[in-house]
GROMACS .gro file of C-alpha atoms in nm:
model
  454
    1MET     CA    1  11.058  -9.646  -9.965
    2THR     CA    2  10.807  -9.395  -9.953
    3GLN     CA    3  10.434  -9.471  -9.859
    4ARG     CA    4  10.377  -9.222 -10.178
    5SER     CA    5  10.633  -9.446 -10.362
    6VAL     CA    6  10.408  -9.752 -10.248
    7TRP     CA    7  10.115  -9.542 -10.401
    8THR     CA    8  10.252  -9.489 -10.756
    9LEU     CA    9  10.343  -9.902 -10.717
   10LEU     CA   10   9.994  -9.953 -10.703
   11GLY     CA   11   9.870  -9.748 -10.898
   12PHE     CA   12  10.002  -9.921 -11.239
   13GLY     CA   13  10.044 -10.265 -11.036
   14GLY     CA   14   9.664 -10.325 -11.045
   15ARG     CA   15   9.562 -10.167 -11.374
   16ALA     CA   16   9.884 -10.415 -11.542
   17VAL     CA   17   9.733 -10.705 -11.341
   18GLY     CA   18   9.430 -10.671 -11.456
   19LEU     CA   19   9.474 -10.746 -11.755
   20LEU     CA   20   9.759 -10.963 -11.672
   21ARG     CA   21   9.437 -11.179 -11.578
   22GLY     CA   22   9.205 -11.151 -11.864
   23GLY     CA   23   9.045 -10.868 -11.716
   24SER     CA   24   8.815 -10.664 -11.927
   25LEU     CA   25   8.848 -10.282 -11.948
   26ARG     CA   26   8.552 -10.187 -12.186
   27SER     CA   27   8.210 -10.110 -12.001
   28VAL     CA   28   7.852 -10.291 -11.976
   29HIS     CA   29   7.717 -10.355 -12.352
   30THR     CA   30   7.363 -10.210 -12.313
   31SER     CA   31   7.136 -10.015 -12.591
   32PRO     CA   32   7.133  -9.671 -12.673
   33ARG     CA   33   6.957  -9.484 -12.402
   34VAL     CA   34   6.718  -9.284 -12.596
   35GLN     CA   35   6.455  -9.628 -12.801
   36ALA     CA   36   6.120  -9.743 -12.848
   37GLY     CA   37   5.917  -9.747 -12.615
   38PHE     CA   38   5.823 -10.092 -12.454
   39ARG     CA   39   5.500 -10.208 -12.373
   40PRO     CA   40   5.404 -10.559 -12.345
   41GLU     CA   41   5.078 -10.692 -12.378
   42LYS     CA   42   5.069 -10.979 -12.190
   43VAL     CA   43   5.273 -11.065 -11.848
   44ALA     CA   44   5.299 -11.303 -11.629
   45VAL     CA   45   5.391 -11.221 -11.262
   46VAL     CA   46   5.566 -11.491 -11.077
   47THR     CA   47   5.546 -11.475 -10.769
   48LYS     CA   48   5.801 -11.580 -10.393
   49THR     CA   49   5.771 -11.904 -10.155
   50THR     CA   50   5.806 -11.692  -9.823
   51ARG     CA   51   5.880 -11.789  -9.544
   52TYR     CA   52   5.543 -11.811  -9.351
   53GLU     CA   53   5.410 -11.981  -9.705
   54PHE     CA   54   5.693 -12.235  -9.704
   55GLU     CA   55   5.663 -12.319  -9.333
   56GLN     CA   56   5.330 -12.369  -9.389
   57GLN     CA   57   5.349 -12.586  -9.658
   58ARG     CA   58   5.603 -12.815  -9.515
   59TYR     CA   59   5.352 -12.829  -9.188
   60ARG     CA   60   5.000 -12.884  -9.437
   61TYR     CA   61   4.992 -13.274  -9.344
   62ALA     CA   62   5.002 -13.197  -8.926
   63ALA     CA   63   4.684 -13.096  -8.941
   64LEU     CA   64   4.786 -12.768  -8.695
   65SER     CA   65   4.538 -12.494  -8.547
   66GLU     CA   66   4.694 -12.171  -8.543
   67ASP     CA   67   4.841 -12.169  -8.223
   68ASP     CA   68   5.021 -12.519  -8.250
   69PHE     CA   69   5.118 -12.313  -8.538
   70LYS     CA   70   5.245 -12.062  -8.350
   71GLN     CA   71   5.435 -12.267  -8.051
   72LEU     CA   72   5.604 -12.490  -8.263
   73LEU     CA   73   5.823 -12.231  -8.513
   74ALA     CA   74   5.888 -12.076  -8.161
   75LEU     CA   75   6.062 -12.376  -8.060
   76LYS     CA   76   6.205 -12.337  -8.385
   77GLY     CA   77   6.360 -12.012  -8.247
   78SER     CA   78   6.079 -11.808  -8.564
   79SER     CA   79   5.877 -11.521  -8.525
   80TYR     CA   80   5.560 -11.605  -8.621
   81SER     CA   81   5.457 -11.212  -8.608
   82GLY     CA   82   5.829 -11.141  -8.810
   83LEU     CA   83   5.700 -11.393  -9.050
   84LEU     CA   84   5.346 -11.378  -9.116
   85GLU     CA   85   5.455 -10.934  -9.149
   86ARG     CA   86   5.725 -10.971  -9.435
   87HIS     CA   87   5.460 -11.189  -9.595
   88ASN     CA   88   5.164 -10.918  -9.562
   89ILE     CA   89   5.455 -10.704  -9.696
   90HIS     CA   90   5.552 -10.921 -10.049
   91THR     CA   91   5.231 -10.984 -10.059
   92ASN     CA   92   5.104 -10.608 -10.070
   93ASN     CA   93   5.447 -10.520 -10.361
   94VAL     CA   94   5.287 -10.821 -10.588
   95GLU     CA   95   4.923 -10.716 -10.584
   96HIS     CA   96   5.086 -10.282 -10.540
   97ILE     CA   97   5.266 -10.447 -10.954
   98VAL     CA   98   4.929 -10.644 -11.063
   99ARG     CA   99   4.719 -10.336 -11.104
  100SER     CA  100   4.970 -10.135 -11.171
  101LEU     CA  101   4.963 -10.350 -11.519
  102GLN     CA  102   4.595 -10.379 -11.511
  103ASN     CA  103   4.583 -10.031 -11.474
  104GLU     CA  104   4.753  -9.969 -11.814
  105GLY     CA  105   4.545 -10.229 -11.991
  106ILE     CA  106   4.794 -10.529 -11.946
  107GLU     CA  107   4.667 -10.879 -11.905
  108VAL     CA  108   4.805 -10.982 -11.584
  109ARG     CA  109   4.883 -11.322 -11.476
  110VAL     CA  110   5.008 -11.395 -11.140
  111VAL     CA  111   5.202 -11.752 -11.107
  112LYS     CA  112   5.305 -11.972 -10.773
  113ARG     CA  113   5.716 -12.027 -10.832
  114GLY     CA  114   5.611 -12.404 -10.816
  115GLU     CA  115   5.321 -12.391 -11.056
  116TYR     CA  116   5.591 -12.141 -11.296
  117ASP     CA  117   5.628 -12.424 -11.623
  118GLU     CA  118   5.699 -12.368 -11.972
  119GLU     CA  119   5.279 -12.290 -12.089
  120VAL     CA  120   5.366 -12.007 -11.857
  121VAL     CA  121   5.644 -11.809 -12.084
  122ARG     CA  122   5.514 -11.936 -12.379
  123TRP     CA  123   5.167 -11.745 -12.317
  124ALA     CA  124   5.351 -11.399 -12.180
  125ASP     CA  125   5.554 -11.169 -12.400
  126THR     CA  126   5.677 -11.022 -12.075
  127ILE     CA  127   5.758 -11.218 -11.745
  128ILE     CA  128   5.769 -10.994 -11.440
  129SER     CA  129   6.016 -11.132 -11.132
  130ALA     CA  130   5.793 -11.089 -10.778
  131GLY     CA  131   6.100 -11.130 -10.495
  132GLY     CA  132   6.450 -11.189 -10.495
  133ASP     CA  133   6.692 -11.264 -10.692
  134GLY     CA  134   6.724 -11.628 -10.635
  135THR     CA  135   6.306 -11.560 -10.756
  136MET     CA  136   6.433 -11.399 -11.123
  137LEU     CA  137   6.758 -11.684 -11.119
  138LEU     CA  138   6.406 -11.932 -11.130
  139VAL     CA  139   6.227 -11.700 -11.372
  140ALA     CA  140   6.544 -11.686 -11.589
  141SER     CA  141   6.567 -12.015 -11.604
  142LYS     CA  142   6.308 -12.136 -11.844
  143VAL     CA  143   6.367 -11.839 -11.995
  144LEU     CA  144   6.490 -12.021 -12.407
  145SER     CA  145   6.416 -11.713 -12.601
  146LYS     CA  146   6.658 -11.380 -12.601
  147ASP     CA  147   6.369 -11.177 -12.724
  148LYS     CA  148   6.148 -11.195 -12.440
  149PRO     CA  149   6.256 -10.905 -12.147
  150VAL     CA  150   6.264 -11.069 -11.778
  151VAL     CA  151   6.237 -10.764 -11.541
  152GLY     CA  152   6.318 -10.847 -11.220
  153VAL     CA  153   6.113 -10.637 -10.892
  154ASN     CA  154   6.224 -10.692 -10.515
  155THR     CA  155   5.888 -10.747 -10.318
  156ASP     CA  156   6.018 -10.744  -9.962
  157PRO     CA  157   6.351 -10.447 -10.056
  158GLU     CA  158   6.441 -10.486  -9.657
  159ARG     CA  159   6.537 -10.820  -9.661
  160SER     CA  160   6.647 -10.922  -9.942
  161GLU     CA  161   6.956 -10.752 -10.133
  162GLY     CA  162   6.774 -10.724 -10.558
  163HIS     CA  163   7.104 -10.748 -10.719
  164LEU     CA  164   6.958 -10.858 -11.003
  165CYS     CA  165   6.633 -10.621 -10.972
  166LEU     CA  166   6.439 -10.298 -11.041
  167PRO     CA  167   6.616  -9.996 -10.816
  168VAL     CA  168   6.389 -10.055 -10.461
  169ARG     CA  169   6.212  -9.751 -10.520
  170TYR     CA  170   6.022  -9.854 -10.789
  171THR     CA  171   5.868 -10.166 -10.495
  172HIS     CA  172   5.649  -9.863 -10.447
  173ALA     CA  173   5.645  -9.643 -10.746
  174PHE     CA  174   5.579  -9.929 -11.040
  175PRO     CA  175   5.298  -9.694 -11.207
  176GLU     CA  176   5.632  -9.459 -11.287
  177ALA     CA  177   5.890  -9.737 -11.378
  178LEU     CA  178   5.636  -9.846 -11.620
  179LYS     CA  179   5.628  -9.542 -11.781
  180LYS     CA  180   5.976  -9.506 -11.820
  181LEU     CA  181   5.944  -9.789 -12.039
  182GLY     CA  182   5.694  -9.670 -12.188
  183ARG     CA  183   5.854  -9.337 -12.276
  184GLY     CA  184   6.159  -9.550 -12.351
  185GLU     CA  185   6.420  -9.441 -12.076
  186PHE     CA  186   6.541  -9.655 -12.002
  187ARG     CA  187   6.799  -9.905 -12.182
  188TRP     CA  188   6.833 -10.356 -12.275
  189LEU     CA  189   7.115 -10.526 -12.139
  190TRP     CA  190   7.169 -10.865 -12.283
  191ARG     CA  191   7.341 -11.087 -12.033
  192GLN     CA  192   7.516 -11.375 -12.131
  193ARG     CA  193   7.406 -11.713 -11.926
  194ILE     CA  194   7.521 -12.096 -11.959
  195ARG     CA  195   7.414 -12.366 -12.185
  196LEU     CA  196   7.521 -12.685 -12.091
  197GLN     CA  197   7.490 -12.986 -12.256
  198LEU     CA  198   7.512 -13.405 -12.101
  199GLU     CA  199   7.659 -13.737 -12.231
  200GLY     CA  200   7.793 -14.004 -12.166
  201THR     CA  201   7.672 -14.395 -11.963
  202GLY     CA  202   7.394 -14.325 -11.745
  203ILE     CA  203   7.294 -13.965 -11.819
  204ASN     CA  204   6.965 -13.805 -11.682
  205PRO     CA  205   6.852 -13.486 -11.771
  206THR     CA  206   6.591 -13.446 -11.575
  207PRO     CA  207   6.556 -13.228 -11.318
  208VAL     CA  208   6.509 -13.205 -10.922
  209ASP     CA  209   6.393 -12.861 -10.868
  210LEU     CA  210   6.513 -12.714 -10.507
  211HIS     CA  211   6.373 -12.428 -10.440
  212GLU     CA  212   6.017 -12.542 -10.249
  213GLN     CA  213   6.093 -12.900 -10.190
  214GLN     CA  214   6.419 -12.782 -10.002
  215LEU     CA  215   6.523 -13.163  -9.983
  216SER     CA  216   6.750 -13.304  -9.679
  217LEU     CA  217   7.013 -13.499  -9.786
  218GLU     CA  218   6.858 -13.869  -9.767
  219GLN     CA  219   6.544 -13.682  -9.979
  220HIS     CA  220   6.736 -13.521 -10.261
  221SER     CA  221   6.929 -13.904 -10.380
  222ARG     CA  222   6.591 -14.049 -10.337
  223ALA     CA  223   6.413 -13.742 -10.597
  224HIS     CA  224   6.637 -13.840 -10.875
  225ARG     CA  225   6.660 -14.251 -10.809
  226ASN     CA  226   6.257 -14.207 -10.888
  227ILE     CA  227   6.327 -14.016 -11.115
  228THR     CA  228   6.504 -14.256 -11.316
  229THR     CA  229   6.325 -14.533 -11.228
  230ASP     CA  230   6.049 -14.458 -11.365
  231ILE     CA  231   6.185 -14.291 -11.699
  232GLN     CA  232   6.350 -14.676 -11.697
  233ARG     CA  233   5.999 -14.780 -11.665
  234ARG     CA  234   5.809 -14.639 -11.897
  235GLU     CA  235   6.043 -14.695 -12.200
  236GLY     CA  236   6.089 -14.960 -12.102
  237THR     CA  237   6.536 -14.963 -12.140
  238GLN     CA  238   6.838 -14.800 -11.961
  239VAL     CA  239   6.847 -14.404 -11.999
  240GLU     CA  240   6.967 -14.276 -12.291
  241ASN     CA  241   7.311 -14.172 -12.335
  242LYS     CA  242   7.293 -14.001 -12.586
  243PRO     CA  243   7.366 -13.586 -12.573
  244SER     CA  244   7.126 -13.449 -12.476
  245LEU     CA  245   7.042 -12.978 -12.464
  246LEU     CA  246   6.944 -12.925 -12.096
  247PRO     CA  247   6.562 -12.698 -12.117
  248LEU     CA  248   6.678 -12.456 -11.952
  249ARG     CA  249   7.008 -12.143 -11.915
  250SER     CA  250   7.223 -12.036 -11.608
  251LEU     CA  251   7.268 -11.677 -11.516
  252ASN     CA  252   7.464 -11.706 -11.216
  253GLU     CA  253   7.669 -12.006 -11.228
  254ILE     CA  254   7.705 -12.427 -11.246
  255PHE     CA  255   7.842 -12.582 -10.978
  256ILE     CA  256   8.008 -13.023 -10.995
  257GLY     CA  257   8.083 -13.199 -10.630
  258GLU     CA  258   7.971 -13.467 -10.441
  259SER     CA  259   7.703 -13.417 -10.273
  260LEU     CA  260   7.868 -13.582  -9.935
  261SER     CA  261   8.062 -13.374  -9.819
  262SER     CA  262   8.205 -13.584  -9.523
  263ARG     CA  263   8.118 -13.937  -9.436
  264LEU     CA  264   8.099 -14.196  -9.157
  265THR     CA  265   8.341 -14.496  -9.147
  266PRO     CA  266   8.294 -14.783  -8.956
  267SER     CA  267   8.125 -14.678  -8.631
  268HIS     CA  268   8.422 -14.877  -8.434
  269LEU     CA  269   8.643 -14.617  -8.618
  270ASN     CA  270   8.479 -14.363  -8.494
  271LEU     CA  271   8.612 -14.124  -8.781
  272LEU     CA  272   8.477 -13.857  -9.067
  273LEU     CA  273   8.624 -13.875  -9.385
  274HIS     CA  274   8.607 -13.605  -9.660
  275ARG     CA  275   8.488 -13.769  -9.965
  276ALA     CA  276   8.612 -13.491 -10.262
  277SER     CA  277   8.459 -13.523 -10.571
  278TYR     CA  278   8.672 -13.673 -10.848
  279TYR     CA  279   8.636 -13.563 -11.265
  280GLU     CA  280   8.819 -13.589 -11.599
  281PHE     CA  281   8.875 -13.161 -11.612
  282SER     CA  282   8.936 -12.991 -11.940
  283VAL     CA  283   8.949 -12.624 -12.065
  284ASP     CA  284   8.868 -12.462 -12.341
  285ASP     CA  285   8.955 -12.784 -12.574
  286GLY     CA  286   9.253 -12.843 -12.407
  287PRO     CA  287   9.399 -13.205 -12.270
  288TRP     CA  288   9.157 -13.352 -11.983
  289GLU     CA  289   9.302 -13.323 -11.632
  290LYS     CA  290   9.250 -13.573 -11.373
  291GLN     CA  291   9.151 -13.311 -11.039
  292LYS     CA  292   9.007 -13.441 -10.667
  293SER     CA  293   8.885 -13.191 -10.485
  294SER     CA  294   8.559 -12.997 -10.275
  295GLY     CA  295   8.393 -12.896 -10.641
  296LEU     CA  296   8.368 -12.727 -10.931
  297SER     CA  297   8.173 -12.368 -10.997
  298ILE     CA  298   8.213 -12.183 -11.304
  299CYS     CA  299   7.983 -11.913 -11.389
  300THR     CA  300   7.892 -11.539 -11.541
  301GLY     CA  301   7.926 -11.207 -11.573
  302THR     CA  302   7.655 -11.175 -11.374
  303GLY     CA  303   7.700 -11.452 -11.117
  304SER     CA  304   8.107 -11.325 -11.153
  305LYS     CA  305   7.936 -11.110 -10.865
  306ALA     CA  306   7.791 -11.378 -10.606
  307TRP     CA  307   7.927 -11.704 -10.472
  308SER     CA  308   8.237 -11.743 -10.716
  309TYR     CA  309   8.328 -11.415 -10.561
  310ASN     CA  310   8.359 -11.485 -10.225
  311ILE     CA  311   8.498 -11.836 -10.319
  312ASN     CA  312   8.854 -11.630 -10.504
  313LYS     CA  313   8.856 -11.272 -10.319
  314LEU     CA  314   9.095 -11.188 -10.080
  315VAL     CA  315   9.056 -11.068  -9.708
  316GLU     CA  316   9.203 -10.836  -9.563
  317GLN     CA  317   9.354 -11.028  -9.248
  318ALA     CA  318   9.584 -11.256  -9.522
  319VAL     CA  319   9.698 -10.972  -9.694
  320GLU     CA  320   9.818 -10.791  -9.339
  321GLU     CA  321   9.980 -11.145  -9.224
  322VAL     CA  322  10.134 -11.164  -9.559
  323LEU     CA  323  10.311 -10.822  -9.521
  324LYS     CA  324  10.366 -10.897  -9.157
  325ILE     CA  325  10.643 -11.179  -9.281
  326GLY     CA  326  10.728 -10.985  -9.591
  327LYS     CA  327  10.841 -10.663  -9.340
  328LEU     CA  328  11.058 -10.916  -9.136
  329GLN     CA  329  11.192 -11.088  -9.444
  330THR     CA  330  11.320 -10.820  -9.653
  331GLY     CA  331  11.308 -10.565  -9.350
  332LEU     CA  332  11.055 -10.212  -9.498
  333ASP     CA  333  10.912 -10.092  -9.331
  334ILE     CA  334  10.516 -10.090  -9.416
  335PRO     CA  335  10.250  -9.872  -9.275
  336LEU     CA  336  10.049 -10.207  -9.085
  337ASP     CA  337   9.811  -9.969  -8.897
  338ARG     CA  338   9.378 -10.108  -8.942
  339ASP     CA  339   9.355  -9.782  -9.187
  340PHE     CA  340   9.610  -9.827  -9.415
  341ILE     CA  341   9.440 -10.163  -9.437
  342GLU     CA  342   9.104 -10.005  -9.521
  343LYS     CA  343   9.192  -9.767  -9.764
  344GLY     CA  344   9.274 -10.140 -10.023
  345VAL     CA  345   9.614 -10.030 -10.069
  346LEU     CA  346   9.795 -10.371  -9.993
  347ILE     CA  347   9.981 -10.564 -10.205
  348LEU     CA  348   9.918 -10.968 -10.163
  349MET     CA  349  10.225 -11.061 -10.299
  350PHE     CA  350  10.462 -10.772 -10.157
  351MET     CA  351  10.690 -11.038  -9.964
  352VAL     CA  352  10.706 -11.239 -10.300
  353VAL     CA  353  10.795 -10.895 -10.583
  354TYR     CA  354  11.050 -10.769 -10.317
  355LEU     CA  355  11.194 -11.080 -10.244
  356PHE     CA  356  11.222 -11.118 -10.624
  357CYS     CA  357  11.399 -10.790 -10.655
  358PHE     CA  358  11.600 -10.817 -10.375
  359PHE     CA  359  11.802 -11.085 -10.575
  360LYS     CA  360  11.759 -10.919 -10.871
  361VAL     CA  361  11.494 -11.163 -11.045
  362CYS     CA  362  11.210 -10.975 -11.268
  363PHE     CA  363  10.951 -11.079 -11.174
  364CYS     CA  364  10.664 -10.786 -11.152
  365VAL     CA  365  10.358 -10.930 -10.872
  366CYS     CA  366  10.183 -10.664 -10.755
  367LEU     CA  367   9.834 -10.707 -10.653
  368VAL     CA  368   9.614 -10.516 -10.374
  369THR     CA  369   9.385 -10.602 -10.231
  370ASP     CA  370   9.066 -10.446 -10.396
  371LYS     CA  371   9.239 -10.439 -10.794
  372TYR     CA  372   9.271 -10.750 -10.712
  373ASN     CA  373   8.861 -10.862 -10.581
  374GLU     CA  374   8.794 -10.606 -10.853
  375ALA     CA  375   8.955 -10.866 -11.134
  376LEU     CA  376   8.725 -11.111 -11.045
  377VAL     CA  377   8.402 -10.932 -11.172
  378PHE     CA  378   8.352 -10.933 -11.500
  379SER     CA  379   8.036 -10.762 -11.784
  380PRO     CA  380   7.678 -10.942 -11.713
  381ASP     CA  381   7.786 -10.925 -12.113
  382ASP     CA  382   8.051 -11.089 -12.093
  383ARG     CA  383   8.079 -11.429 -12.370
  384ARG     CA  384   8.384 -11.585 -12.072
  385LEU     CA  385   8.308 -11.797 -11.797
  386PHE     CA  386   8.533 -11.805 -11.524
  387TYR     CA  387   8.569 -12.156 -11.330
  388SER     CA  388   8.681 -12.205 -10.980
  389ILE     CA  389   8.788 -12.494 -10.840
  390ARG     CA  390   8.781 -12.553 -10.488
  391GLU     CA  391   9.050 -12.693 -10.213
  392PRO     CA  392   9.217 -12.907 -10.503
  393ILE     CA  393   9.388 -13.243 -10.366
  394VAL     CA  394   9.772 -13.178 -10.527
  395ASN     CA  395   9.978 -13.425 -10.500
  396ARG     CA  396  10.182 -13.665 -10.770
  397VAL     CA  397   9.875 -13.832 -10.944
  398PHE     CA  398   9.606 -13.531 -10.883
  399SER     CA  399   9.687 -13.197 -11.015
  400SER     CA  400   9.522 -12.867 -11.119
  401SER     CA  401   9.751 -12.714 -11.323
  402ARG     CA  402   9.527 -12.319 -11.337
  403GLN     CA  403   9.289 -12.348 -10.957
  404ARG     CA  404   9.087 -12.045 -11.164
  405GLY     CA  405   9.041 -11.845 -11.457
  406PHE     CA  406   8.823 -11.714 -11.786
  407ALA     CA  407   8.706 -11.975 -12.028
  408THR     CA  408   8.493 -12.022 -12.371
  409ASN     CA  409   8.399 -12.370 -12.286
  410VAL     CA  410   8.450 -12.608 -12.046
  411CYS     CA  411   8.419 -12.992 -12.005
  412VAL     CA  412   8.396 -13.247 -11.712
  413ARG     CA  413   8.378 -13.642 -11.703
  414SER     CA  414   8.221 -13.754 -11.400
  415ARG     CA  415   8.397 -14.043 -11.152
  416CYS     CA  416   8.223 -13.940 -10.884
  417TRP     CA  417   7.939 -14.235 -10.707
  418ASP     CA  418   7.671 -13.962 -10.582
  419ALA     CA  419   7.704 -13.564 -10.757
  420CYS     CA  420   7.485 -13.350 -10.861
  421MET     CA  421   7.520 -13.076 -11.133
  422VAL     CA  422   7.337 -12.780 -10.933
  423VAL     CA  423   7.195 -12.528 -11.194
  424ASP     CA  424   7.233 -12.154 -11.001
  425GLY     CA  425   7.144 -12.270 -10.675
  426GLY     CA  426   6.812 -12.423 -10.792
  427THR     CA  427   6.804 -12.751 -11.018
  428SER     CA  428   7.007 -13.076 -10.889
  429PHE     CA  429   7.075 -13.358 -11.243
  430GLU     CA  430   7.173 -13.598 -11.101
  431PHE     CA  431   7.619 -13.626 -11.215
  432ASN     CA  432   7.814 -13.991 -11.202
  433ASP     CA  433   8.009 -14.187 -11.277
  434GLY     CA  434   8.054 -14.152 -11.710
  435ALA     CA  435   7.829 -13.846 -11.790
  436ILE     CA  436   7.994 -13.524 -11.975
  437ALA     CA  437   7.934 -13.231 -11.910
  438THR     CA  438   7.966 -12.962 -12.207
  439ILE     CA  439   7.894 -12.593 -12.053
  440SER     CA  440   7.977 -12.313 -12.334
  441MET     CA  441   7.816 -11.994 -12.405
  442THR     CA  442   7.595 -11.837 -12.785
  443GLU     CA  443   7.492 -11.509 -12.873
  444GLU     CA  444   7.121 -11.657 -12.912
  445ASP     CA  445   7.078 -11.707 -12.495
  446ARG     CA  446   7.129 -11.419 -12.390
  447LEU     CA  447   6.860 -11.330 -12.056
  448ARG     CA  448   6.724 -11.010 -12.183
  449THR     CA  449   6.696 -10.765 -11.923
  450VAL     CA  450   6.598 -10.417 -11.807
  451LEU     CA  451   6.859 -10.085 -11.662
  452LEU     CA  452   6.700  -9.815 -11.550
  453GLU     CA  453   6.781  -9.592 -11.327
  454ASN     CA  454   6.713  -9.468 -10.979
   0.00000   0.00000   0.00000
């Protein structure tokens, strides 16, 4: 087979595989370019906690002098001057945003992320996230109305990706961004989000915020126990078992799993044993399946470029090793030089395809590294979920019919002992034996965001 025919096969295979795997070929649905201008009256600017602020808060009870604080950071391998520099960059950019809004006659409230709550959301007609993607996720989670715009501004572009924020040049040219919004030179993008309903025995719908507290595992478990105890004390009964729709929405992903991925056995054995997450799993109201794994991730189209992508993506090393086996087994002259690999024209299952063809079995599998990975990413406005089961355990008791796939709704029944359901990496809910989570999407939960060209 010539290299040209390989290219032809790959070109067909990539498109076919994308369709077979449920991939969408449609573009992102946004509003028309020509539209009415947008000018908010009341804007809440929610700012991130910088690393400098975090370290200060962490040792606030130690009564450290500034010199002691510097030495402590140095012992940890952190640079005091570096943290202060990044903090000042963020602070200056926040002040630039606020001045720009006030110069347009817009009423502004600046809120630290730890002070951001439902009252702030009700007050504002637009919310600006001043930080990175983590701050944007927190801000979005508490905006339940699809009519309230959320705009992300990356306040430290050199250190933060800011995928969910405006193009980085508007960090320093925010007045220009406001003018474009006022003239209607932008598009609305309604990003689909996940809603969560909890029911079953012993549910606790009260969240623990992981962003500000940066809790250790022991503190995290204690926080959940304390919240449960407080609720029981106030109500004089057990935590209610009735279905509860959680008062937040997920823009990126939900992760469900045991808090401890490993634990110590009795000390005389001196061994570490893996604690798998045990749960039952149903897709699109289908049959329940018992599973043990390292956890379950369920993402949106927005989140498909984040953790979910890195869980499922192929790497060139794996593809190259598969091709080497295929070359040995089939005798085909498959080019394996690095240049060929890096161009993204390698087939994950090249060996499988040609072995089946060799035995004249009709089976078309044509996965190119690039095409496979591209199929993992889907549109932010897509109303499907994408689930990924991490490292499933398969034996005569536990099964995993599909390790990943698209769904319209997912139900999970916990059989875990010390598990959490974590929303967008920042908010944690207790999710132990008997708790049931229904994970779905609706049109009313969409998030209204801005697409502004560079």
